[in-house]
Amino acid sequence: QTPATALPPPPTQRSSGPRSPRGAMETEMKEIEEGQIGGGDAELAGAIEMDDVTARLETLDEPVSTTVLRDLRRIWTKMKHVLIPTNADKKLTDWDLWGPLFLCLGLSISMSWAAPENQTALVFATVFVLVWCGAGVVTLNAVLLGGTISFLQSICVLGYCLAPLNLASILCRIFASKPVNTGIVCLAFAWSTKASVGFMSQLLPPERKMLGVYPVFLFYLTIGWMVLMQ
């Protein structure tokens, strides 16, 4: 006679009766560890992660000129939204520090041209440090007031809004008339303040908007006064 083949034990079935929340949680955790639940989600998460890595690695093979031109286009796009400020603008939420760095360097260089030869380096360093430290203080104030803006995002906005004052600094080197320069700087100051306040006021609590906007006003007023006195 052939020996009887042993049949596998029947699979355990879940009890249809009521279970305590603790027991249901333990059973679910056990099934997740055994791979019975969540396998599809893990595969999907892995696929998404691989797609993100692939997208980042694709830019490593492109020419340097393509990367530079793409970054310059992004900077110019954000610059246009500063020069033509709109309250509904969301482009500056995608922050970067290249634009603010270039604008800060341009402002420092243009203002150091008017300084005496033995004070050129001092003026350059003073303007550079003042811009970054001032932007940091304004940003810290907005964060402490409960604003929803991130630190680097605020630095990005304040840096891009230096564009009108950069233009004013260059124009003040062209015109020698004090009244004309005063008008140019006042217009640039109002332009920079309007662009930055219109963006940052949306990210501050309504009852604390004035406390967050006032340091922005002082920040651009100080830089405007330095541009006028160069």
CSV table of C-alpha atoms in Angstrom, one decimal:
chain,number,residue,atom,x,y,z
A,1,GLN,CA,0.0,0.0,0.0
A,2,THR,CA,1.1,3.5,-0.8
A,3,PRO,CA,1.6,5.6,2.3
A,4,ALA,CA,-0.9,8.3,2.7
A,5,THR,CA,0.4,11.7,1.8
A,6,ALA,CA,0.3,14.2,4.5
A,7,LEU,CA,-1.9,17.1,3.7
A,8,PRO,CA,-0.8,20.6,4.6
A,9,PRO,CA,-2.6,22.1,7.6
A,10,PRO,CA,-5.5,24.3,6.7
A,11,PRO,CA,-4.7,28.0,6.7
A,12,THR,CA,-5.7,29.8,9.8
A,13,GLN,CA,-8.7,31.9,9.3
A,14,ARG,CA,-9.3,35.1,11.0
A,15,SER,CA,-12.0,35.0,13.6
A,16,SER,CA,-15.1,36.8,12.5
A,17,GLY,CA,-16.0,37.7,16.1
A,18,PRO,CA,-15.1,41.0,17.7
A,19,ARG,CA,-11.5,41.6,18.6
A,20,SER,CA,-9.9,44.0,21.0
A,21,PRO,CA,-8.1,47.0,19.3
A,22,ARG,CA,-4.8,45.8,20.8
A,23,GLY,CA,-5.2,42.3,19.3
A,24,ALA,CA,-6.2,43.7,15.9
A,25,MET,CA,-3.1,45.9,15.9
A,26,GLU,CA,-0.8,43.0,16.8
A,27,THR,CA,-2.3,40.8,14.1
A,28,GLU,CA,-1.9,43.5,11.5
A,29,MET,CA,1.7,44.2,12.5
A,30,LYS,CA,2.5,40.5,12.3
A,31,GLU,CA,1.1,40.3,8.8
A,32,ILE,CA,3.0,43.3,7.7
A,33,GLU,CA,6.3,41.7,8.9
A,34,GLU,CA,5.5,38.5,7.1
A,35,GLY,CA,4.9,40.4,3.8
A,36,GLN,CA,1.2,39.6,3.6
A,37,ILE,CA,0.2,43.3,3.7
A,38,GLY,CA,1.9,46.3,2.3
A,39,GLY,CA,4.0,44.6,-0.4
A,40,GLY,CA,2.5,46.7,-3.1
A,41,ASP,CA,3.0,49.9,-1.3
A,42,ALA,CA,6.6,49.1,-0.6
A,43,GLU,CA,7.2,48.3,-4.3
A,44,LEU,CA,5.5,51.6,-5.3
A,45,ALA,CA,7.6,53.6,-2.8
A,46,GLY,CA,10.7,52.0,-4.1
A,47,ALA,CA,9.7,52.7,-7.7
A,48,ILE,CA,9.0,56.4,-6.9
A,49,GLU,CA,12.4,56.7,-5.1
A,50,MET,CA,14.2,55.2,-8.0
A,51,ASP,CA,12.5,57.6,-10.4
A,52,ASP,CA,13.6,60.5,-8.3
A,53,VAL,CA,17.2,59.3,-8.2
A,54,THR,CA,17.1,58.7,-12.0
A,55,ALA,CA,15.8,62.2,-12.6
A,56,ARG,CA,18.6,63.7,-10.5
A,57,LEU,CA,21.3,61.6,-12.2
A,58,GLU,CA,20.1,62.6,-15.7
A,59,THR,CA,21.4,66.1,-15.2
A,60,LEU,CA,24.9,64.8,-14.5
A,61,ASP,CA,25.4,63.9,-18.2
A,62,GLU,CA,24.2,67.3,-19.6
A,63,PRO,CA,26.7,69.9,-20.8
A,64,VAL,CA,27.7,72.6,-18.2
A,65,SER,CA,26.4,75.3,-20.6
A,66,THR,CA,22.9,73.7,-20.4
A,67,THR,CA,23.0,73.7,-16.6
A,68,VAL,CA,24.2,77.3,-16.5
A,69,LEU,CA,21.6,78.5,-19.0
A,70,ARG,CA,18.8,76.7,-17.1
A,71,ASP,CA,19.8,78.3,-13.8
A,72,LEU,CA,20.1,81.8,-15.5
A,73,ARG,CA,16.6,81.4,-16.9
A,74,ARG,CA,15.3,80.5,-13.5
A,75,ILE,CA,17.0,83.6,-12.0
A,76,TRP,CA,15.6,85.8,-14.7
A,77,THR,CA,12.1,84.5,-14.2
A,78,LYS,CA,12.2,85.3,-10.5
A,79,MET,CA,13.7,88.7,-11.3
A,80,LYS,CA,10.8,89.5,-13.5
A,81,HIS,CA,8.4,88.7,-10.7
A,82,VAL,CA,10.3,91.1,-8.5
A,83,LEU,CA,10.4,93.9,-11.0
A,84,ILE,CA,6.7,93.4,-11.8
A,85,PRO,CA,5.4,92.4,-8.3
A,86,THR,CA,2.0,90.7,-8.0
A,87,ASN,CA,0.3,89.6,-4.8
A,88,ALA,CA,-0.7,86.3,-6.4
A,89,ASP,CA,2.9,85.4,-7.4
A,90,LYS,CA,4.2,82.0,-6.3
A,91,LYS,CA,7.4,81.8,-8.2
A,92,LEU,CA,9.6,82.9,-5.3
A,93,THR,CA,8.4,79.9,-3.2
A,94,ASP,CA,10.9,77.8,-5.2
A,95,TRP,CA,13.9,79.4,-3.4
A,96,ASP,CA,17.5,79.5,-4.5
A,97,LEU,CA,20.5,81.5,-3.3
A,98,TRP,CA,22.3,82.1,-6.7
A,99,GLY,CA,20.2,85.1,-7.6
A,100,PRO,CA,20.6,86.8,-4.2
A,101,LEU,CA,24.3,86.1,-4.2
A,102,PHE,CA,24.8,87.7,-7.7
A,103,LEU,CA,22.6,90.7,-6.7
A,104,CYS,CA,24.5,91.2,-3.4
A,105,LEU,CA,27.9,91.0,-5.2
A,106,GLY,CA,26.7,93.4,-7.9
A,107,LEU,CA,25.5,95.9,-5.2
A,108,SER,CA,28.7,95.6,-3.3
A,109,ILE,CA,30.8,96.2,-6.4
A,110,SER,CA,28.8,99.1,-7.7
A,111,MET,CA,29.0,100.9,-4.3
A,112,SER,CA,32.7,100.2,-3.9
A,113,TRP,CA,33.4,102.0,-7.2
A,114,ALA,CA,32.5,105.3,-5.6
A,115,ALA,CA,34.7,104.8,-2.5
A,116,PRO,CA,38.2,106.1,-2.2
A,117,GLU,CA,40.9,103.7,-3.3
A,118,ASN,CA,42.0,102.9,0.2
A,119,GLN,CA,38.5,102.1,1.3
A,120,THR,CA,37.2,100.0,-1.6
A,121,ALA,CA,37.7,96.7,0.2
A,122,LEU,CA,36.1,98.0,3.3
A,123,VAL,CA,33.0,99.3,1.5
A,124,PHE,CA,32.6,96.1,-0.4
A,125,ALA,CA,32.9,93.9,2.8
A,126,THR,CA,30.5,96.2,4.7
A,127,VAL,CA,27.8,96.1,2.1
A,128,PHE,CA,28.1,92.4,1.6
A,129,VAL,CA,27.9,91.6,5.3
A,130,LEU,CA,25.2,94.1,6.0
A,131,VAL,CA,22.9,92.6,3.3
A,132,TRP,CA,23.3,89.0,4.5
A,133,CYS,CA,23.2,89.8,8.2
A,134,GLY,CA,20.2,92.2,7.8
A,135,ALA,CA,18.3,89.6,5.7
A,136,GLY,CA,19.0,87.0,8.4
A,137,VAL,CA,17.7,89.2,11.2
A,138,VAL,CA,14.5,90.1,9.2
A,139,THR,CA,14.0,86.4,8.5
A,140,LEU,CA,14.5,85.4,12.1
A,141,ASN,CA,12.0,88.0,13.2
A,142,ALA,CA,9.4,86.6,10.8
A,143,VAL,CA,10.0,83.0,12.0
A,144,LEU,CA,9.7,84.0,15.6
A,145,LEU,CA,6.4,85.8,14.9
A,146,GLY,CA,5.0,82.5,13.7
A,147,GLY,CA,5.3,83.0,10.0
A,148,THR,CA,5.0,79.9,7.7
A,149,ILE,CA,8.0,81.0,5.6
A,150,SER,CA,11.2,79.0,5.8
A,151,PHE,CA,14.6,80.6,6.6
A,152,LEU,CA,16.2,80.2,3.2
A,153,GLN,CA,13.0,81.0,1.4
A,154,SER,CA,12.9,84.4,3.2
A,155,ILE,CA,16.6,85.0,2.4
A,156,CYS,CA,15.8,84.3,-1.3
A,157,VAL,CA,12.9,86.8,-1.4
A,158,LEU,CA,14.8,89.6,0.4
A,159,GLY,CA,17.8,89.0,-1.9
A,160,TYR,CA,15.9,89.0,-5.2
A,161,CYS,CA,14.1,92.2,-4.1
A,162,LEU,CA,17.4,94.0,-4.1
A,163,ALA,CA,17.2,94.2,-7.9
A,164,PRO,CA,15.7,97.7,-8.0
A,165,LEU,CA,18.3,99.0,-5.6
A,166,ASN,CA,21.0,97.5,-7.8
A,167,LEU,CA,19.7,99.4,-10.7
A,168,ALA,CA,19.5,102.6,-8.6
A,169,SER,CA,23.2,102.1,-7.5
A,170,ILE,CA,24.3,101.9,-11.2
A,171,LEU,CA,22.1,104.9,-12.3
A,172,CYS,CA,23.5,107.0,-9.4
A,173,ARG,CA,26.9,106.5,-10.9
A,174,ILE,CA,25.7,107.8,-14.2
A,175,PHE,CA,23.8,110.9,-13.0
A,176,ALA,CA,25.7,113.5,-11.0
A,177,SER,CA,22.6,115.4,-9.9
A,178,LYS,CA,21.7,115.0,-6.3
A,179,PRO,CA,17.9,115.6,-6.7
A,180,VAL,CA,17.8,113.1,-9.6
A,181,ASN,CA,19.7,110.5,-7.5
A,182,THR,CA,17.3,111.0,-4.6
A,183,GLY,CA,14.3,110.4,-6.8
A,184,ILE,CA,15.9,107.3,-8.2
A,185,VAL,CA,16.7,105.8,-4.8
A,186,CYS,CA,13.3,106.6,-3.4
A,187,LEU,CA,11.6,104.9,-6.3
A,188,ALA,CA,13.9,101.9,-6.0
A,189,PHE,CA,13.3,101.7,-2.2
A,190,ALA,CA,9.5,101.8,-2.7
A,191,TRP,CA,9.8,99.2,-5.5
A,192,SER,CA,11.9,96.8,-3.4
A,193,THR,CA,9.7,97.2,-0.3
A,194,LYS,CA,6.5,96.7,-2.3
A,195,ALA,CA,7.8,93.5,-3.9
A,196,SER,CA,9.0,91.9,-0.6
A,197,VAL,CA,6.2,93.0,1.6
A,198,GLY,CA,3.6,91.8,-0.9
A,199,PHE,CA,5.1,88.3,-0.7
A,200,MET,CA,6.0,88.0,3.0
A,201,SER,CA,2.8,89.5,4.4
A,202,GLN,CA,0.9,86.5,3.0
A,203,LEU,CA,3.0,84.2,5.2
A,204,LEU,CA,2.6,86.0,8.5
A,205,PRO,CA,-0.2,85.8,11.0
A,206,PRO,CA,-2.8,88.6,10.3
A,207,GLU,CA,-2.4,90.1,13.8
A,208,ARG,CA,1.4,90.3,13.5
A,209,LYS,CA,1.8,91.5,9.9
A,210,MET,CA,3.0,95.0,11.0
A,211,LEU,CA,5.6,93.5,13.3
A,212,GLY,CA,7.0,91.4,10.5
A,213,VAL,CA,6.8,94.0,7.8
A,214,TYR,CA,8.4,96.9,9.8
A,215,PRO,CA,12.0,95.3,9.8
A,216,VAL,CA,11.7,94.7,6.0
A,217,PHE,CA,11.0,98.5,5.7
A,218,LEU,CA,14.1,99.3,7.8
A,219,PHE,CA,16.2,96.8,5.9
A,220,TYR,CA,15.6,98.4,2.5
A,221,LEU,CA,15.7,101.9,3.9
A,222,THR,CA,19.2,101.3,5.3
A,223,ILE,CA,20.5,100.0,2.0
A,224,GLY,CA,18.8,102.8,0.1
A,225,TRP,CA,20.4,105.4,2.3
A,226,MET,CA,23.8,103.8,1.7
A,227,VAL,CA,23.2,103.8,-2.1
A,228,LEU,CA,22.3,107.5,-1.9
A,229,MET,CA,25.3,108.4,0.2
A,230,GLN,CA,27.8,106.6,-2.0
